[in-house]
Coordinates of C-alpha atoms and ligand atoms in Angstrom, one line a residue:
X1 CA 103.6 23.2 94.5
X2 CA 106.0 25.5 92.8
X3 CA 106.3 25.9 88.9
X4 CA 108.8 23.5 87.9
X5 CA 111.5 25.4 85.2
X6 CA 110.1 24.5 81.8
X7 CA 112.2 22.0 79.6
X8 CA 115.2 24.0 77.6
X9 CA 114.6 21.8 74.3
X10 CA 113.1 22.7 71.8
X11 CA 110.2 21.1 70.3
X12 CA 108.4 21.5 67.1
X13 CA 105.1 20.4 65.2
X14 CA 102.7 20.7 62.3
X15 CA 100.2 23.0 63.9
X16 CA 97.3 22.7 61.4
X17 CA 94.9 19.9 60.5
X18 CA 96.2 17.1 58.4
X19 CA 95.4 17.0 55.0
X20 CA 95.5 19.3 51.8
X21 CA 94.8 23.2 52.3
X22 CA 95.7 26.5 51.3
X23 CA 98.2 27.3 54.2
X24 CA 100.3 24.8 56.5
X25 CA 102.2 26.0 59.3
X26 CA 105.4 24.3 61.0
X27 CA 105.7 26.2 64.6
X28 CA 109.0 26.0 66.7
X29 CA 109.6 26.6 70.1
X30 CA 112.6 27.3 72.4
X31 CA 115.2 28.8 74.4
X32 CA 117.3 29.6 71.5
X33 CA 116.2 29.0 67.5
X34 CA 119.2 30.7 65.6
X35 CA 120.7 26.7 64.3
X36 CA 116.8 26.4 63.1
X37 CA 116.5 29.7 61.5
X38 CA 120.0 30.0 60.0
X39 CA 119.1 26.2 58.2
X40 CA 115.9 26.8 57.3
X41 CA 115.8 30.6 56.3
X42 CA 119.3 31.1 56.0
X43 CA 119.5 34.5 56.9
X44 CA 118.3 36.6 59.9
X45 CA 114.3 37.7 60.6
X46 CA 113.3 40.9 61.9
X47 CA 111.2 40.2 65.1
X48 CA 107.2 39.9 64.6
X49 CA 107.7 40.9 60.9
X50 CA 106.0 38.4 57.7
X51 CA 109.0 37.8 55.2
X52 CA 108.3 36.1 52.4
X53 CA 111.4 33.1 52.2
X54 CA 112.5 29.6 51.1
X55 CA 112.2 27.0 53.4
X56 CA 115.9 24.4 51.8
X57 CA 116.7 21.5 53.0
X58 CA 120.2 20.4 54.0
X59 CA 121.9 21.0 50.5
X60 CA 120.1 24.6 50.3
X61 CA 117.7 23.1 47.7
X62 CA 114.4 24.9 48.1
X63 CA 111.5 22.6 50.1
X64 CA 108.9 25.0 49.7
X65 CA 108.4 28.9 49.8
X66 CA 106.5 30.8 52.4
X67 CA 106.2 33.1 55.0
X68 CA 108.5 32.8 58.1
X69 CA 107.6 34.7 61.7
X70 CA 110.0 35.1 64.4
X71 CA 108.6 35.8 67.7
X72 CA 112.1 36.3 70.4
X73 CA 111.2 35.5 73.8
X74 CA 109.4 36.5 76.2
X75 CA 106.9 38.4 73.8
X76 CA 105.1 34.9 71.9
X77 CA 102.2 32.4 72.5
X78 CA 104.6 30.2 74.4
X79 CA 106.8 32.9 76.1
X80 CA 110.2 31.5 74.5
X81 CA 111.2 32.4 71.2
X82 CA 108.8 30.6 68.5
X83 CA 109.2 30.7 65.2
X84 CA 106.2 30.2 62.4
X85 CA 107.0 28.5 59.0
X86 CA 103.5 29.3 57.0
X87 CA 104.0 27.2 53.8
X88 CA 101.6 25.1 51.4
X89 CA 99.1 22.8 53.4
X90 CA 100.2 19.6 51.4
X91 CA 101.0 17.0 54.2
X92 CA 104.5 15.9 52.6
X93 CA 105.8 19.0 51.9
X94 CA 104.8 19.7 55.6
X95 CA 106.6 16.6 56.6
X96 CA 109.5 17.9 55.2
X97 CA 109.7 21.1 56.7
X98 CA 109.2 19.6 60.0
X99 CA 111.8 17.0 59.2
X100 CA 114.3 19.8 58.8
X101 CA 113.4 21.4 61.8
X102 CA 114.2 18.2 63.8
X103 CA 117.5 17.6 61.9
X104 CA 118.2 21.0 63.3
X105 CA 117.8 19.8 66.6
X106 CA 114.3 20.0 67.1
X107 CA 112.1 17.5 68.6
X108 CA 108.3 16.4 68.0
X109 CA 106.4 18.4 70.7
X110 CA 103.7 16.7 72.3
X111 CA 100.0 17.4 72.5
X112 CA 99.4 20.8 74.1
X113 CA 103.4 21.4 75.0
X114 CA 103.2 24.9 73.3
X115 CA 100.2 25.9 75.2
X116 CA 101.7 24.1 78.3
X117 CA 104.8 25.9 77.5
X118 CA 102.7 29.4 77.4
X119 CA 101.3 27.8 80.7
X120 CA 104.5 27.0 82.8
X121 CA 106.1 30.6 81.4
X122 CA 102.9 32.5 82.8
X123 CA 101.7 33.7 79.6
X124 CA 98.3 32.0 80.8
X125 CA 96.4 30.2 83.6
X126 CA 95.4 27.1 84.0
X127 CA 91.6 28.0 83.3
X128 CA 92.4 30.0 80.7
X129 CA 95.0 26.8 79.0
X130 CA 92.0 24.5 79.0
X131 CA 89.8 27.3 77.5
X132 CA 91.9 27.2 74.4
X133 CA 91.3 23.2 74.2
X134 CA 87.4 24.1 74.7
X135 CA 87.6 26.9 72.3
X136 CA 88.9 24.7 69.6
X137 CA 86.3 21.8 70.5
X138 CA 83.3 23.9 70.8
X139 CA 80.5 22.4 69.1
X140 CA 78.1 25.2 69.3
X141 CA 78.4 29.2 68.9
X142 CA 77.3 29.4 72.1
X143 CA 79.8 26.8 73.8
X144 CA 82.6 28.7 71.5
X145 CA 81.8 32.0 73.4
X146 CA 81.6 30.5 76.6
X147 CA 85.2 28.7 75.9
X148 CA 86.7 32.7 75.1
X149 CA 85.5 34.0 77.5
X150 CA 87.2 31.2 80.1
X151 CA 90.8 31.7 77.6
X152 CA 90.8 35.3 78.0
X153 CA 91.1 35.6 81.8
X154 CA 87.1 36.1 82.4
X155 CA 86.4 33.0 84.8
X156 CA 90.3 33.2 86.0
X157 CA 89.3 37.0 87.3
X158 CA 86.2 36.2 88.9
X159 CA 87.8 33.3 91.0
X160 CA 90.8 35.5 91.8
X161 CA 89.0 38.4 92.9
X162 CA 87.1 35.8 95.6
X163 CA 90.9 34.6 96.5
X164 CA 92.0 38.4 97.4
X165 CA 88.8 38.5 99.5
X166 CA 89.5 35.6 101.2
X167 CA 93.0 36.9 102.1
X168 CA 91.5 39.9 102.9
X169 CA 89.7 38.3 106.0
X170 CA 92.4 35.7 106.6
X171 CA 95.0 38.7 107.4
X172 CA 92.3 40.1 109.8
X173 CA 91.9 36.7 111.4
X174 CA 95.6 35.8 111.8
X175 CA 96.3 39.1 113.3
X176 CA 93.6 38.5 115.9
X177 CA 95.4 35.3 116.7
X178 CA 98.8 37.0 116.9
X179 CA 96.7 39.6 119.2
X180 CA 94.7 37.9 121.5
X181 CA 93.9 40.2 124.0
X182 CA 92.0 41.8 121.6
X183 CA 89.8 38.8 121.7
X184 CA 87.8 38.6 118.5
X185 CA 86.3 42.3 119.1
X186 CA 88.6 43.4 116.1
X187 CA 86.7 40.6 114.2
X188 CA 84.1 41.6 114.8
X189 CA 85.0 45.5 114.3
X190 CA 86.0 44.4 110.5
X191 CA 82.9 42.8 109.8
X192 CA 84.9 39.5 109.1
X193 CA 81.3 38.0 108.7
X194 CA 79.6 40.3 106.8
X195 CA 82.9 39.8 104.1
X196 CA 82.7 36.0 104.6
X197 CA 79.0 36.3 103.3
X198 CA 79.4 38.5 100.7
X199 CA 82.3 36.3 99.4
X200 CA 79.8 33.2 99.7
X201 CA 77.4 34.9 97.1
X202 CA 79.6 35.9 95.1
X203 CA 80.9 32.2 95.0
X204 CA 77.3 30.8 94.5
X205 CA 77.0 33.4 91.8
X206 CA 80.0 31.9 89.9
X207 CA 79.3 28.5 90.5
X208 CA 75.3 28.9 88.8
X209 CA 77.4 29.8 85.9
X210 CA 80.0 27.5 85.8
X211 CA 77.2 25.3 86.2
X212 CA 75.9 26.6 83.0
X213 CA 78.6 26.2 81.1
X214 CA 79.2 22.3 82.1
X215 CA 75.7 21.9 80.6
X216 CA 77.5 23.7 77.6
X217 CA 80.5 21.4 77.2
X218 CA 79.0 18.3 78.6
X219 CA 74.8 18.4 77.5
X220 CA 72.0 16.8 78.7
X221 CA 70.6 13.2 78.4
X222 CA 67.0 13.2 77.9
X223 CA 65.3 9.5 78.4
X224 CA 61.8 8.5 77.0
X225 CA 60.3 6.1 78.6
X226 CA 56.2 4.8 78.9
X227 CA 54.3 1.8 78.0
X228 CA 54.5 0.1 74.8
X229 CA 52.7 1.9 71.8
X230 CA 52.7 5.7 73.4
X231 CA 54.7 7.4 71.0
X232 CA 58.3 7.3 72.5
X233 CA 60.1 6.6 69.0
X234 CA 58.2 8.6 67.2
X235 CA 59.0 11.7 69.8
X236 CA 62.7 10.5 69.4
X237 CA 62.0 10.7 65.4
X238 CA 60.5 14.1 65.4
X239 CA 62.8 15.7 68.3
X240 CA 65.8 14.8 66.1
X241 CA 64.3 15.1 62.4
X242 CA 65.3 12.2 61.7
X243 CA 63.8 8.3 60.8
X244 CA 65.8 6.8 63.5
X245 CA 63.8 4.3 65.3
X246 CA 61.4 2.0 63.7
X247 CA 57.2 3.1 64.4
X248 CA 55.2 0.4 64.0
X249 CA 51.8 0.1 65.7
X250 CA 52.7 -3.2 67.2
X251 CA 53.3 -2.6 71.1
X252 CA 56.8 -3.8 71.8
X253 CA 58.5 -2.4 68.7
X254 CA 61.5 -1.6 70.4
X255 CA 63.8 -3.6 71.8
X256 CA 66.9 -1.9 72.4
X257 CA 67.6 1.5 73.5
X258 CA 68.3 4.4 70.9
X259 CA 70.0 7.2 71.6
X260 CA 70.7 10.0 69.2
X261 CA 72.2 13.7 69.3
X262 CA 70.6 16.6 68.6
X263 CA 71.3 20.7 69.5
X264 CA 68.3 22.6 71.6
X265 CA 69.3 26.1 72.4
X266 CA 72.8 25.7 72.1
X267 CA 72.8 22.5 74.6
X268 CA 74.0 18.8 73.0
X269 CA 71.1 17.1 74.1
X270 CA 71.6 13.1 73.9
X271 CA 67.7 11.3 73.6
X272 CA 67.4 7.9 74.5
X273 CA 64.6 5.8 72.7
X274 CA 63.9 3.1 75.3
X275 CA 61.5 -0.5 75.2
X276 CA 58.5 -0.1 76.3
X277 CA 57.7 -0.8 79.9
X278 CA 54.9 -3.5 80.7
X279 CA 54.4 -7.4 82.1
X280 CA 56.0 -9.9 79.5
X281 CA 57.0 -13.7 79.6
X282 CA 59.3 -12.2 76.1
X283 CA 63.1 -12.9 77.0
X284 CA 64.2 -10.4 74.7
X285 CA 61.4 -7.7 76.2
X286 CA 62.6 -8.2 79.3
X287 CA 66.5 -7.6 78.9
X288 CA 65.2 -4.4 76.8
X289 CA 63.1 -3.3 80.0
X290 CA 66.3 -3.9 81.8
X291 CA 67.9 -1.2 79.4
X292 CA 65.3 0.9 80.0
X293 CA 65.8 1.2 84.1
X294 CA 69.5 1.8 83.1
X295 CA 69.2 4.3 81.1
X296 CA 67.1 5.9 83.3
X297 CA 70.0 5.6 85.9
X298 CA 72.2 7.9 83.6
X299 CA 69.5 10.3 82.5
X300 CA 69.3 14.2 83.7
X301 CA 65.4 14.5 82.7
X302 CA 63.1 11.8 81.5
X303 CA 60.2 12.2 79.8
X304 CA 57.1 10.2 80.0
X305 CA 55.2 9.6 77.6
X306 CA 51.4 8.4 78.0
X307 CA 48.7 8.6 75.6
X308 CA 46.4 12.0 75.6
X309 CA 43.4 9.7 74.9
X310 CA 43.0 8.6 78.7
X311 CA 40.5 9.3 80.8
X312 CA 40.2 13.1 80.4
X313 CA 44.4 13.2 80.6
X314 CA 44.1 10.9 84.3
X315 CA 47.2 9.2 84.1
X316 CA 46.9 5.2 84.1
X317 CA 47.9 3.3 86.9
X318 CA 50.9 1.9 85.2
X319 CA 52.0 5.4 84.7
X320 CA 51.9 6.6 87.7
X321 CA 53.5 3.1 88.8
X322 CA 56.1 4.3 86.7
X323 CA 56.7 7.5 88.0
X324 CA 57.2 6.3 91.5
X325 CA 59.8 4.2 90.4
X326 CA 62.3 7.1 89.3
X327 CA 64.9 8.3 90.8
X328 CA 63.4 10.8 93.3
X329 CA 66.0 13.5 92.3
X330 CA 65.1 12.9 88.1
X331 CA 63.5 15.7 86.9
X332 CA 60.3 14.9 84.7
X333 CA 57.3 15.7 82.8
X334 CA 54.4 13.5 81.4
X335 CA 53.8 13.9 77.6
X336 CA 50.8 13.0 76.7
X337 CA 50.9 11.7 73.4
X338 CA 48.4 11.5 70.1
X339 CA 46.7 15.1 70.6
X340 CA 45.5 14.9 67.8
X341 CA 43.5 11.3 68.1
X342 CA 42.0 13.4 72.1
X343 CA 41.0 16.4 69.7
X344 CA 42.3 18.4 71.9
X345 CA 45.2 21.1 71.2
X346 CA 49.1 21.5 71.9
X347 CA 49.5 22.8 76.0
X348 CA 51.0 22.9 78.6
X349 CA 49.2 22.4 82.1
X350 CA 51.0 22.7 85.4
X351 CA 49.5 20.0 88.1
X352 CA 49.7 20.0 92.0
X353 CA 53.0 17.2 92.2
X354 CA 53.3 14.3 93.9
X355 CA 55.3 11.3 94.1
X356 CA 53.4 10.0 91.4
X357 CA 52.4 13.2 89.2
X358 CA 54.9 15.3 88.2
X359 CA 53.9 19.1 87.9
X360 CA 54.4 19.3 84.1
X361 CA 52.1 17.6 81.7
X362 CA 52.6 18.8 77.6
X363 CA 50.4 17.7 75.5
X364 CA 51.1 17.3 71.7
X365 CA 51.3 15.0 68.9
X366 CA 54.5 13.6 67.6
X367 CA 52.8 12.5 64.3
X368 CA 52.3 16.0 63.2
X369 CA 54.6 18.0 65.4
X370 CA 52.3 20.1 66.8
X371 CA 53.2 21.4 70.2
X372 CA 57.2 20.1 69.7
X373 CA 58.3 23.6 70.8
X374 CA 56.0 23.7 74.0
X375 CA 58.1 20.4 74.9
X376 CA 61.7 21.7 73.6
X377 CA 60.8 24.6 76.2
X378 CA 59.4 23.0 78.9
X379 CA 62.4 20.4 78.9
X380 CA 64.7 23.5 79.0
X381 CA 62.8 24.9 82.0
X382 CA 63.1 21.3 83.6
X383 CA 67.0 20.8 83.6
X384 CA 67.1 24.3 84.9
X385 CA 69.2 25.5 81.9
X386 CA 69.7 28.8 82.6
X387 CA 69.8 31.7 80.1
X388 CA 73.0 30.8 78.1
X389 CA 73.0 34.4 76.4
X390 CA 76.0 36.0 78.0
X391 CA 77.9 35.2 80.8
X392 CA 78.2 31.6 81.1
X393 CA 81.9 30.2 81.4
X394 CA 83.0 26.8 79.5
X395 CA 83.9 25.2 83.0
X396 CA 84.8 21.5 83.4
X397 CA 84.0 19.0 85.9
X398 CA 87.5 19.5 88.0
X399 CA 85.7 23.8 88.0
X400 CA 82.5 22.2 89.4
X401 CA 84.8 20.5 91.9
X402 CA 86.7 22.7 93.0
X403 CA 84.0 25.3 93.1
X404 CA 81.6 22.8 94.9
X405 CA 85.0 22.2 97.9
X406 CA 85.0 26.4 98.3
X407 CA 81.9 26.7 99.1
X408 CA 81.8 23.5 101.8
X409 CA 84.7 25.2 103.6
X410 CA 83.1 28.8 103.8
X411 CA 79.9 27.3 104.9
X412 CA 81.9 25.8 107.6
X413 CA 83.5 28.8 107.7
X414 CA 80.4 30.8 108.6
X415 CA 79.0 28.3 110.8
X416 CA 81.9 29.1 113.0
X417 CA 82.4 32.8 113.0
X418 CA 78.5 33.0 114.3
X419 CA 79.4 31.5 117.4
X420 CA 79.7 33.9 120.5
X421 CA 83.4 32.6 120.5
X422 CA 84.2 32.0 117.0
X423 CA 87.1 29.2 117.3
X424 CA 89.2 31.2 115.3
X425 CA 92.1 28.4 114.4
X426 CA 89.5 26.3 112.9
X427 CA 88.2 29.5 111.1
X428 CA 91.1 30.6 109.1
X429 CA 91.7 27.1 108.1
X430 CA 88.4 27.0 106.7
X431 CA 89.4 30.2 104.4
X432 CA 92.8 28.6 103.4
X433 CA 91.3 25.4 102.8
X434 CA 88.8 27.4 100.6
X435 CA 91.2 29.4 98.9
X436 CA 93.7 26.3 98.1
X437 CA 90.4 24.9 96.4
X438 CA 89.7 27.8 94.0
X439 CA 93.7 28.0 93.6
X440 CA 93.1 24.6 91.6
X441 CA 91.4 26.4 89.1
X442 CA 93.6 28.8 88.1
X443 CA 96.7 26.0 88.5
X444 CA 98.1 28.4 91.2
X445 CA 98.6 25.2 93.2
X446 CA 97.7 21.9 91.0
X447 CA 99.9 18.6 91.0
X448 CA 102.5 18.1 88.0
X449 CA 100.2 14.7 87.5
X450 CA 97.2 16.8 87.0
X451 CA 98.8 19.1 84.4
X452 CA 100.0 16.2 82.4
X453 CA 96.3 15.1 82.4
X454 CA 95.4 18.0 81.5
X455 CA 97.4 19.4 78.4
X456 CA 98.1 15.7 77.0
X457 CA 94.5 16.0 76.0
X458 CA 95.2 19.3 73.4
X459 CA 95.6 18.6 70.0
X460 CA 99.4 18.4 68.4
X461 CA 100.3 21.5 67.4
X462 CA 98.9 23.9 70.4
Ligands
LIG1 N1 47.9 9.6 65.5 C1 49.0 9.5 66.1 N2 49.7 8.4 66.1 C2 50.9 8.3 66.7 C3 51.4 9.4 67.4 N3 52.6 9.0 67.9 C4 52.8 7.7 67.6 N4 51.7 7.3 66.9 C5 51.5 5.9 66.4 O1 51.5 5.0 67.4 C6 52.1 3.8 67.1 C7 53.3 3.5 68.0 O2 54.3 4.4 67.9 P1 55.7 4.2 68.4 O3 56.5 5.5 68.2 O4 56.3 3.0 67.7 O5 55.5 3.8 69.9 P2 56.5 3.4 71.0 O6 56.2 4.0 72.3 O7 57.9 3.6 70.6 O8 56.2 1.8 71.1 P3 57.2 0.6 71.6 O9 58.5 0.8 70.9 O10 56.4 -0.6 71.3 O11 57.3 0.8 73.1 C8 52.6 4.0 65.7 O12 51.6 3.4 64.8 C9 52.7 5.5 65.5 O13 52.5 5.9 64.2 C10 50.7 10.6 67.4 O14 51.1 11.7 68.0 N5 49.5 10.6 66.8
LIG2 MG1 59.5 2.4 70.2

């Protein structure tokens, strides 16, 4: 798919928040702004310098005064000509500005034009485009670092340098099918399989921390679930410090699930309260048990909780009834609940697992808190959140994708260059099929559909 030409209109928009605020910028962009900045300014701006102006309206009245940039193409965010009106942040005398701008032939750009502007002109990739959108959604410190380091090229380098290998060993390959009596011994001679692995751990490398980094944008759900009684709302209460389920000491309290957001490390982690889980005749019981099972269904760790006060930690039948029932792939750990009522202190004791014990068992109270941080660490070790310190990348499911396609088609890939006759067409198709995958990323070959998708989802103004 080539890079269509960008649109030659010109397209304009308030590009901060709405509302009052101490500055409020108009930006324009397009091929050619001199009607704009003649009717606005009224007399010429020296590239990239802050001059202080009034912004008039059609009869040369002043609408506001303010600073106006002029960035002449190719050198601005969008790589045509843009120019910045920074005024008051009052949303009419914003309205107005913009108004003018359109009666100069402007029109209303849509969300994320500039940026897919900056996009089609090659001022960015694709990866680095939707790193700017995460940037400006982050809802953590840590998901805000991950997101620059996707918009400034990090991510985009890493998959790029694993697309120059793979065209690396693709040359080598096509020129042993232009060459065939030099059979695959030239292959061979270039180590075309030693490159092909190293190129596959380097791809599983970047994949772990892509990985990370959906955790980052997308968290974790956490579900509690046990009998009736154990604890699980007031675990819910405590994990997210606030009074949000009712605790009663009547078994069967809750009837519905809960779920509530709360930060642990830097990950959004969404906990789901759930009914507790035993035999009733109760109508109501039963469709809450229902809700339990589902929410099970859309967890990424559960918890269960069972009361430290049974026989010497044993887990009851029902538990371990329980436990069979999950999802074999669910990752778990048993709490058991009410330390202090066992007398016995916050741990953390690893078990022999089976089907029906999991390896992990914390034991805490969630009426006094004690042993909370054993659990917030143990449930980080669970979901296999790796150490978000410094190199994770802000990718996004379509990454995860496209990373997970690469590496089928190089594990195909290496499957066939260990034969003792490699079939060499099916080989390099393997690589380009590979390479076109990782080229998604970067939008060196994604769909026009896609791109819409994809930039209609920025914020107005960007
Ligand atoms: N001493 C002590 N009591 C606790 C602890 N955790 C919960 N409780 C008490 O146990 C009772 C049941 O607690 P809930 O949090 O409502 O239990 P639940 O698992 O949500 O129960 P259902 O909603 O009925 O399934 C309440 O009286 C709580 O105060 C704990 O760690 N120590
Ligand atoms: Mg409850």
């Amino acid at each position: 798919v080539t890079k269509p030409a960008p649109p030659p209109d010109t397209i304009a928009a308030i590009a901060t928040p709405a509302g009052r605020g101490g500055v409020g910028i108009v930006r324009v962009s397009g091929a050619d702004l001199s009607a704009i900045v003649d009717g606005v300014v009224g007399r010429t701006l020296s590239p990239r310098v802050a001059t202080l102006v009034e912004f008039r309206d059609r009869n040369g009245a002043a609408i506001d005064t303010g600073i106006a940039l002029y960035f002449p193409a190719p050198n601005s965010y969008t790589g045509e000509s843009v120019l910045e009106l920074q005024g008051h942040g009052g949303p009419t005398v914003q309205r107005l500005t913009l108004a003018r701008c359109l009666a100069l032939g402007a029109r209303i750009a849509e969300p994320g034009e500039f940026t897919k502007r900056a996009f089609l002109n090659g001022k960015l990739d694709l990866a680095q485009a939707e790193g700017v959108a995460d940037l400006i959604e982050a809802a953590t410190t840590t998901a805000a670092r991950a997101a620059a380091r996707s918009m400034t090229g990090e991510f985009s380098r890493d998959v790029e340098s694993i697309v120059a290998g793979l065209t690396e060993l693709r040359m080598y390959t096509e020129a042993t099918l232009d060459f065939p009596e030099e059979d695959v011994a030239m292959l061979r001679a270039a180590d075309a399989g030693g490159r092909l692995d190293a190129m596959r751990e380097r791809l599983a490398r970047l994949r772990a921390r892509a990985r990370a980094g959906a955790i980052l944008r997308e968290g974790l759900t956490v579900v509690l679930i046990g009998r009736p009684n154990v604890g699980k709302s007031s675990l819910l209460n405590r994990l997210v410090r606030e009074d949000a389920a009712i605790v009663t000491s009547i078994p069967g309290t809750t009837r519905d699930t809960i779920e509530r957001q709360v930060e642990l490390a830097g990950i959004p982690l969404t906990i789901v309260d759930t009914a507790g889980l035993r035999e009733s005749g109760d109508e109501v019981e039963r469709q809450g048990m229902a809700r339990t099972w589902a929410a099970v269904d859309r967890a990424d760790v559960a918890l269960v909780l069972a009361d430290a006060r049974d026989a010497k930690g044993a887990l009851e039948p029902g538990d371990a009834a329980l436990i069979a029932r999950l999802p074999a792939a669910l990752p778990r750990l048993v709490v058991h609940n009410k330390s202090d009522l066992a007398s016995v202190d916050p741990h953390v004791e690893v078990r022999p697992a089976n089907d029906a014990t999991p390896r992990t068992h914390v034991w805490l109270s969630a009426l006094t808190g004690d042993g909370i941080a054993l659990l917030e660490h143990e449930v980080r070790a669970l979901a296999r959140v790796p150490d978000l310190a410094d190199d994770t990348y802000m990718a996004r499911a379509r990454h995860l994708a496209a990373l997970d396609l690469a590496a089928e088609h190089l594990d195909q890939a290496a499957g066939q260059i260990a034969h003792a006759a490699p079939p060499l067409e099916l080989f390099a198709e393997e690589l380009r099929l590979a390479q076109n995958a990782l080229g998604e990323i970067t939008g060196r070959l994604t769909a026009d559909d896609l791109l819409g998708v994809i930039f209609s989802r920025f914020c107005i103004g960007k």
